[in-house]
Amino acid sequence: MKNSGAFRTILTAGLVVGFLDISSAFIIWWQRGVGARRGLQGIAAGLLGTSSFDGGLVTAGFGLALHFFVAFVVISVFYLASRKIEFLAIHPVVSGVLYGIAVYIVMYWFVLPTVFPTFRHRLGNDLLAIAIHISLIGLPCALIVHRYYERTQQLP
């Protein structure tokens, strides 16, 4: 019974965070004149290389699936950490802000430069990315996990 609640929490948080984050990406791509298909193919390029841009909707779909996979990994890491470090579940605003920053650091300082060697930091992009990671990833993740934590604490 407890595991189904954990699964439901991770599933809910993963879908919410994945949707919020990809929605922000669509808006940014639109502002920069990049179509949704090309942007999603760019995500797929992290694994497939530049050939992903020749794959049409298939590689765009793969990019979307990859995006949600990463969202579920991010949520699962927070959820599992919150089972060991109770502070994360009890203080969702503080832990959500800090986790959003941590996810930003991992993605923008380790993953992206490794996957895309030409990746460069720009202050405006980094500030926007930090704001997105805090408000659309860290906080929703922590708040949803906190809600699960509150429910399990009420049970005998």
Short mmCIF file of C-alpha atoms in Angstrom, two decimals:
data_model
loop_
_atom_site.label_atom_id
_atom_site.label_comp_id
_atom_site.label_asym_id
_atom_site.label_seq_id
_atom_site.Cartn_x
_atom_site.Cartn_y
_atom_site.Cartn_z
CA MET A 1 0.00 0.00 0.00
CA LYS A 2 2.80 2.40 0.91
CA ASN A 3 4.66 1.67 -2.33
CA SER A 4 1.60 2.55 -4.43
CA GLY A 5 1.52 5.96 -2.73
CA ALA A 6 5.20 6.44 -3.50
CA PHE A 7 4.67 5.41 -7.11
CA ARG A 8 1.67 7.74 -7.43
CA THR A 9 3.70 10.59 -5.93
CA ILE A 10 6.63 10.07 -8.31
CA LEU A 11 4.28 9.66 -11.28
CA THR A 12 2.30 12.80 -10.42
CA ALA A 13 5.38 14.91 -9.72
CA GLY A 14 7.15 13.61 -12.82
CA LEU A 15 4.22 14.46 -15.07
CA VAL A 16 3.71 17.91 -13.49
CA VAL A 17 7.40 18.84 -13.57
CA GLY A 18 7.88 17.37 -17.05
CA PHE A 19 4.90 19.31 -18.38
CA LEU A 20 5.91 22.60 -16.73
CA ASP A 21 9.51 22.34 -17.88
CA ILE A 22 8.73 21.37 -21.48
CA SER A 23 6.11 24.14 -21.64
CA SER A 24 8.76 26.68 -20.66
CA ALA A 25 11.06 25.22 -23.33
CA PHE A 26 8.32 25.57 -25.97
CA ILE A 27 7.87 29.23 -25.02
CA ILE A 28 11.61 29.92 -25.12
CA TRP A 29 11.97 28.12 -28.44
CA TRP A 30 9.04 30.05 -29.87
CA GLN A 31 10.61 33.36 -28.77
CA ARG A 32 13.86 32.34 -30.44
CA GLY A 33 12.18 31.20 -33.65
CA VAL A 34 12.80 27.49 -33.05
CA GLY A 35 9.90 25.15 -33.78
CA ALA A 36 8.76 22.60 -31.22
CA ARG A 37 9.80 19.69 -33.44
CA ARG A 38 13.33 21.06 -33.88
CA GLY A 39 13.61 21.78 -30.16
CA LEU A 40 12.53 18.25 -29.25
CA GLN A 41 14.96 16.87 -31.83
CA GLY A 42 17.62 18.94 -30.07
CA ILE A 43 16.87 17.05 -26.87
CA ALA A 44 17.18 13.77 -28.77
CA ALA A 45 20.48 14.98 -30.20
CA GLY A 46 21.94 14.52 -26.74
CA LEU A 47 21.86 10.77 -27.39
CA LEU A 48 21.53 10.49 -31.16
CA GLY A 49 23.81 13.29 -32.32
CA THR A 50 23.00 15.62 -35.19
CA SER A 51 21.24 12.85 -37.12
CA SER A 52 18.28 13.44 -34.80
CA PHE A 53 17.45 16.55 -36.84
CA ASP A 54 16.80 14.32 -39.86
CA GLY A 55 14.44 11.98 -38.02
CA GLY A 56 11.23 13.98 -38.27
CA LEU A 57 8.50 13.31 -35.74
CA VAL A 58 10.11 10.06 -34.61
CA THR A 59 13.17 11.75 -33.15
CA ALA A 60 11.02 14.64 -31.86
CA GLY A 61 8.89 12.06 -30.03
CA PHE A 62 12.06 10.42 -28.74
CA GLY A 63 13.24 13.82 -27.48
CA LEU A 64 9.95 14.32 -25.64
CA ALA A 65 10.17 10.83 -24.11
CA LEU A 66 13.77 11.52 -23.09
CA HIS A 67 12.71 14.80 -21.50
CA PHE A 68 10.07 13.05 -19.38
CA PHE A 69 12.50 10.26 -18.50
CA VAL A 70 14.89 12.88 -17.09
CA ALA A 71 12.00 14.50 -15.21
CA PHE A 72 11.12 11.15 -13.59
CA VAL A 73 14.78 10.59 -12.65
CA VAL A 74 14.97 14.07 -11.08
CA ILE A 75 11.77 13.42 -9.11
CA SER A 76 12.85 9.92 -8.06
CA VAL A 77 16.17 11.22 -6.73
CA PHE A 78 14.39 13.88 -4.65
CA TYR A 79 11.77 11.44 -3.43
CA LEU A 80 14.36 8.86 -2.36
CA ALA A 81 16.51 11.53 -0.72
CA SER A 82 13.46 12.81 1.17
CA ARG A 83 12.97 9.34 2.67
CA LYS A 84 16.49 9.56 4.16
CA ILE A 85 16.68 13.31 4.85
CA GLU A 86 13.35 14.23 6.42
CA PHE A 87 14.11 17.98 6.17
CA LEU A 88 13.46 17.75 2.42
CA ALA A 89 9.88 16.56 2.97
CA ILE A 90 9.12 18.82 5.93
CA HIS A 91 10.39 22.10 4.42
CA PRO A 92 9.28 22.04 0.77
CA VAL A 93 9.96 25.68 -0.08
CA VAL A 94 13.55 25.70 1.13
CA SER A 95 14.29 22.22 -0.19
CA GLY A 96 12.52 22.96 -3.49
CA VAL A 97 14.56 26.11 -4.11
CA LEU A 98 17.80 24.34 -3.21
CA TYR A 99 16.91 21.28 -5.28
CA GLY A 100 16.02 23.43 -8.28
CA ILE A 101 19.45 25.07 -8.04
CA ALA A 102 21.11 21.66 -7.66
CA VAL A 103 19.33 20.30 -10.75
CA TYR A 104 20.35 23.43 -12.68
CA ILE A 105 23.99 22.94 -11.67
CA VAL A 106 23.99 19.29 -12.71
CA MET A 107 22.26 19.97 -16.02
CA TYR A 108 24.01 23.21 -17.04
CA TRP A 109 27.48 22.63 -15.64
CA PHE A 110 27.88 18.89 -16.19
CA VAL A 111 25.31 17.28 -18.52
CA LEU A 112 24.91 19.90 -21.25
CA PRO A 113 28.65 20.69 -21.63
CA THR A 114 29.41 16.95 -21.76
CA VAL A 115 26.69 16.12 -24.29
CA PHE A 116 27.11 19.31 -26.34
CA PRO A 117 30.79 20.34 -26.35
CA THR A 118 29.94 23.68 -27.98
CA PHE A 119 27.56 24.60 -25.13
CA ARG A 120 28.38 28.04 -23.69
CA HIS A 121 27.05 29.88 -20.65
CA ARG A 122 25.42 33.28 -21.08
CA LEU A 123 24.29 35.28 -18.08
CA GLY A 124 20.76 35.92 -19.39
CA ASN A 125 20.25 32.28 -20.30
CA ASP A 126 21.66 31.06 -17.00
CA LEU A 127 19.50 33.39 -14.91
CA LEU A 128 16.40 32.28 -16.81
CA ALA A 129 17.43 28.63 -16.44
CA ILE A 130 17.93 29.03 -12.68
CA ALA A 131 14.50 30.68 -12.33
CA ILE A 132 12.89 27.86 -14.35
CA HIS A 133 14.66 25.14 -12.38
CA ILE A 134 13.59 26.67 -9.07
CA SER A 135 9.98 27.55 -9.94
CA LEU A 136 9.03 24.81 -12.40
CA ILE A 137 11.16 21.89 -11.22
CA GLY A 138 12.40 22.19 -7.62
CA LEU A 139 9.37 23.76 -5.98
CA PRO A 140 6.65 21.61 -7.63
CA CYS A 141 8.72 18.50 -6.93
CA ALA A 142 9.19 19.36 -3.26
CA LEU A 143 5.59 20.48 -2.76
CA ILE A 144 4.17 17.27 -4.24
CA VAL A 145 6.53 15.11 -2.17
CA HIS A 146 5.62 17.18 0.90
CA ARG A 147 1.93 16.49 0.28
CA TYR A 148 2.65 12.75 0.14
CA TYR A 149 4.71 13.05 3.33
CA GLU A 150 1.85 14.83 5.13
CA ARG A 151 -0.61 12.11 4.10
CA THR A 152 1.64 9.29 5.31
CA GLN A 153 2.23 11.04 8.64
CA GLN A 154 -1.52 11.15 9.31
CA LEU A 155 -1.90 7.41 8.96
CA PRO A 156 -1.64 5.24 12.10
#
